[in-house]
CSV table of C-alpha atoms in Angstrom, one decimal:
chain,number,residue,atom,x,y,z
A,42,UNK,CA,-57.3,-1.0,-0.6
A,43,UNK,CA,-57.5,3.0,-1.0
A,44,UNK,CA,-59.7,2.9,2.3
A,45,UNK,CA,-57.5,0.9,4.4
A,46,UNK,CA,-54.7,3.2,2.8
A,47,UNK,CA,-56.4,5.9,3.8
A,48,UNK,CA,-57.3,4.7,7.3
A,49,UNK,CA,-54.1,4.0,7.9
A,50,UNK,CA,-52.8,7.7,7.5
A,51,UNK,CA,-55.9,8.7,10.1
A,52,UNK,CA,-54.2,8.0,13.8
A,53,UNK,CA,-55.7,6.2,16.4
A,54,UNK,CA,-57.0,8.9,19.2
A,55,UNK,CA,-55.0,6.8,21.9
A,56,UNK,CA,-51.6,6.6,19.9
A,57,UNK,CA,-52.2,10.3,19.2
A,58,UNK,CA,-52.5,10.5,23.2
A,59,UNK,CA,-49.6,8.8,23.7
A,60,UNK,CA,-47.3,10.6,21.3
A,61,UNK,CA,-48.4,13.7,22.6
A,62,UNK,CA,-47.7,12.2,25.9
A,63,UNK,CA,-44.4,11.2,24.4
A,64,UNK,CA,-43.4,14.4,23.3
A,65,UNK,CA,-44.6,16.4,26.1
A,66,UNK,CA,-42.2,14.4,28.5
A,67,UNK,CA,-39.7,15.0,26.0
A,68,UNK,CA,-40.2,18.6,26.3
A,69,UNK,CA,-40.5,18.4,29.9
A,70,UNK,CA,-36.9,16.9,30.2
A,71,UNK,CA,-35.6,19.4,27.5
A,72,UNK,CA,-36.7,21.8,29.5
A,73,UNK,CA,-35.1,20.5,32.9
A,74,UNK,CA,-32.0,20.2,31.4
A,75,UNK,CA,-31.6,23.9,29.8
A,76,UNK,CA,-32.8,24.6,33.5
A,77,UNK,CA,-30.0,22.8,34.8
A,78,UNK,CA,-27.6,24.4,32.3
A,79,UNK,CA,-28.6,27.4,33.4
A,80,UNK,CA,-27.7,26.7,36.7
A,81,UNK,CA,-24.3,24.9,35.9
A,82,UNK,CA,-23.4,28.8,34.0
A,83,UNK,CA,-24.4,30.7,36.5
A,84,UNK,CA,-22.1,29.0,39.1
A,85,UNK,CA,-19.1,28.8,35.9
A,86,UNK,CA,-19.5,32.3,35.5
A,87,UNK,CA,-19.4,33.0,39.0
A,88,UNK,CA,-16.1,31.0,39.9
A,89,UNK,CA,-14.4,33.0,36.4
A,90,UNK,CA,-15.3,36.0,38.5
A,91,UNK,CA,-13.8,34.9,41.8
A,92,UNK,CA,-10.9,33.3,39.8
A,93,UNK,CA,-10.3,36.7,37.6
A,94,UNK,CA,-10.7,38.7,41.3
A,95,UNK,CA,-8.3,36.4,42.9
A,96,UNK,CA,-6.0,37.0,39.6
A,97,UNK,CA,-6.0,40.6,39.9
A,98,UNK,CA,-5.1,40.4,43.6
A,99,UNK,CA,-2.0,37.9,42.6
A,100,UNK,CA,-1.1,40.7,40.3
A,101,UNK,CA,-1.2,44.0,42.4
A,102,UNK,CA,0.5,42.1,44.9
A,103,UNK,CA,2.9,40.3,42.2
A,104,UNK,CA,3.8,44.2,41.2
A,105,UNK,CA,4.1,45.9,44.7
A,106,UNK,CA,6.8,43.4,45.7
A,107,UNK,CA,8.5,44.1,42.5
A,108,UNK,CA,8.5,47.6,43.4
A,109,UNK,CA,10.0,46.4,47.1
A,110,UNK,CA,13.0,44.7,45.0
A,111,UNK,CA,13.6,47.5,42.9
A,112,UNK,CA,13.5,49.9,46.3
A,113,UNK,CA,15.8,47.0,48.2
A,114,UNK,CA,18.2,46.8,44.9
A,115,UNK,CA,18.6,50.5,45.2
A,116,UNK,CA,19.5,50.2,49.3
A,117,UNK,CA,21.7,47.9,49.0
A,118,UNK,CA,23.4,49.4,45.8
A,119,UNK,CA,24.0,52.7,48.0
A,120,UNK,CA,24.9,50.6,51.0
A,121,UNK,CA,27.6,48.7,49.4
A,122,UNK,CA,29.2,52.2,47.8
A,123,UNK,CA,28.7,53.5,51.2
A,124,UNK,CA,30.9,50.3,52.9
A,125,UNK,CA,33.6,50.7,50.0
A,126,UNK,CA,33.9,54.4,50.9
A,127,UNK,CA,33.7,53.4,54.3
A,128,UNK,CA,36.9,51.4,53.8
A,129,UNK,CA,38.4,53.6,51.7
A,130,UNK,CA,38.6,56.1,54.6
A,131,UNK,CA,39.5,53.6,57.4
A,132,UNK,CA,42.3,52.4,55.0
A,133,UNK,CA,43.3,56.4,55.1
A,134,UNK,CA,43.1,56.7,58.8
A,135,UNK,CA,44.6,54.0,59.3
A,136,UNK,CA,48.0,54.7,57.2
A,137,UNK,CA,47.4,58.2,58.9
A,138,UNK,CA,47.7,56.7,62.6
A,139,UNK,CA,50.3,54.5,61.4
A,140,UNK,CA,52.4,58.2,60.4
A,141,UNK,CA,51.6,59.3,63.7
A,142,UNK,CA,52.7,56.7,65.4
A,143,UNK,CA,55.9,56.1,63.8
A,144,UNK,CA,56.4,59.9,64.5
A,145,UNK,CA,55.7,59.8,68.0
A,146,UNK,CA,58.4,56.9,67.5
A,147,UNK,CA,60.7,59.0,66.4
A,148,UNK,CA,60.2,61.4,68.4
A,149,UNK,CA,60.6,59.1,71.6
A,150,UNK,CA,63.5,58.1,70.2
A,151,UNK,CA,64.8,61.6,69.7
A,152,UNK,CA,64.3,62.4,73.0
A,153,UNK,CA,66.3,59.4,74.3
A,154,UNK,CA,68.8,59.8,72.2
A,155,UNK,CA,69.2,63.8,73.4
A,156,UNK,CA,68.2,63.0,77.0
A,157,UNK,CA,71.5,60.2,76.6
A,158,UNK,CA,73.4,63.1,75.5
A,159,UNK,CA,72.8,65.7,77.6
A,160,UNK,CA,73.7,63.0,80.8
A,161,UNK,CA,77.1,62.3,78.8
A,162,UNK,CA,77.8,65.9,78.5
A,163,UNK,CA,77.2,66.6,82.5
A,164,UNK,CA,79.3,63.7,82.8
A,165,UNK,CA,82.4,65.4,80.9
């Protein structure tokens, strides 16, 4: 009983063959797959570096039109004091030909008025 115990716990040289065969293919697919991995990071890492590139053109560009808003906010703040000032004085020379025309009104009238009474005084 010992013997065939013992005999037992000694392998057979072609199942020994065949787990090392065994193992050796399971090795060989190990090693295919970390190979594989590999190659799967590489191109990972590769698109993070493209996508972080891409990101950092989205953001120059992001802040140089937020620079052009700021610069166009500015414009049109000064163009829209300008225009009220610009009205402010159109408003001023306007009521200032409206004077000069009721004084050249006035004035026409004047002259009527004298030009009437210098005829009525030939007349007398």
């Amino acid at each position: 009983a010992a013997a065939a115990a013992a005999g037992a716990a000694v392998e057979n040289p072609d199942e020994a063959e065949r787990r090392s065969a065994r193992e050796g293919r399971r090795l060989e697919i190990a090693e295919e797959r970390a190979r594989v991995l590999e190659g799967q990071v590489f191109r990972i890492e590769e698109q993070v570096t493209a996508q972080q590139s891409e990101l950092h053109v989205s953001l120059e560009e992001r802040r140089r039109l937020e620079q052009q808003i700021e610069a166009l906010e500015v414009e049109r703040t000064a163009q829209t004091t300008l225009l009220r000032e610009t009205r402010v004085s159109l408003k001023a020379a306007e009521a200032q030909l409206r004077s000069r025309e009721e004084a050249i009104a006035a004035g026409s009238k004047r002259r009527q008025d004298l030009e009437r009474q210098a005829v009525h005084l030939r007349g007398e």
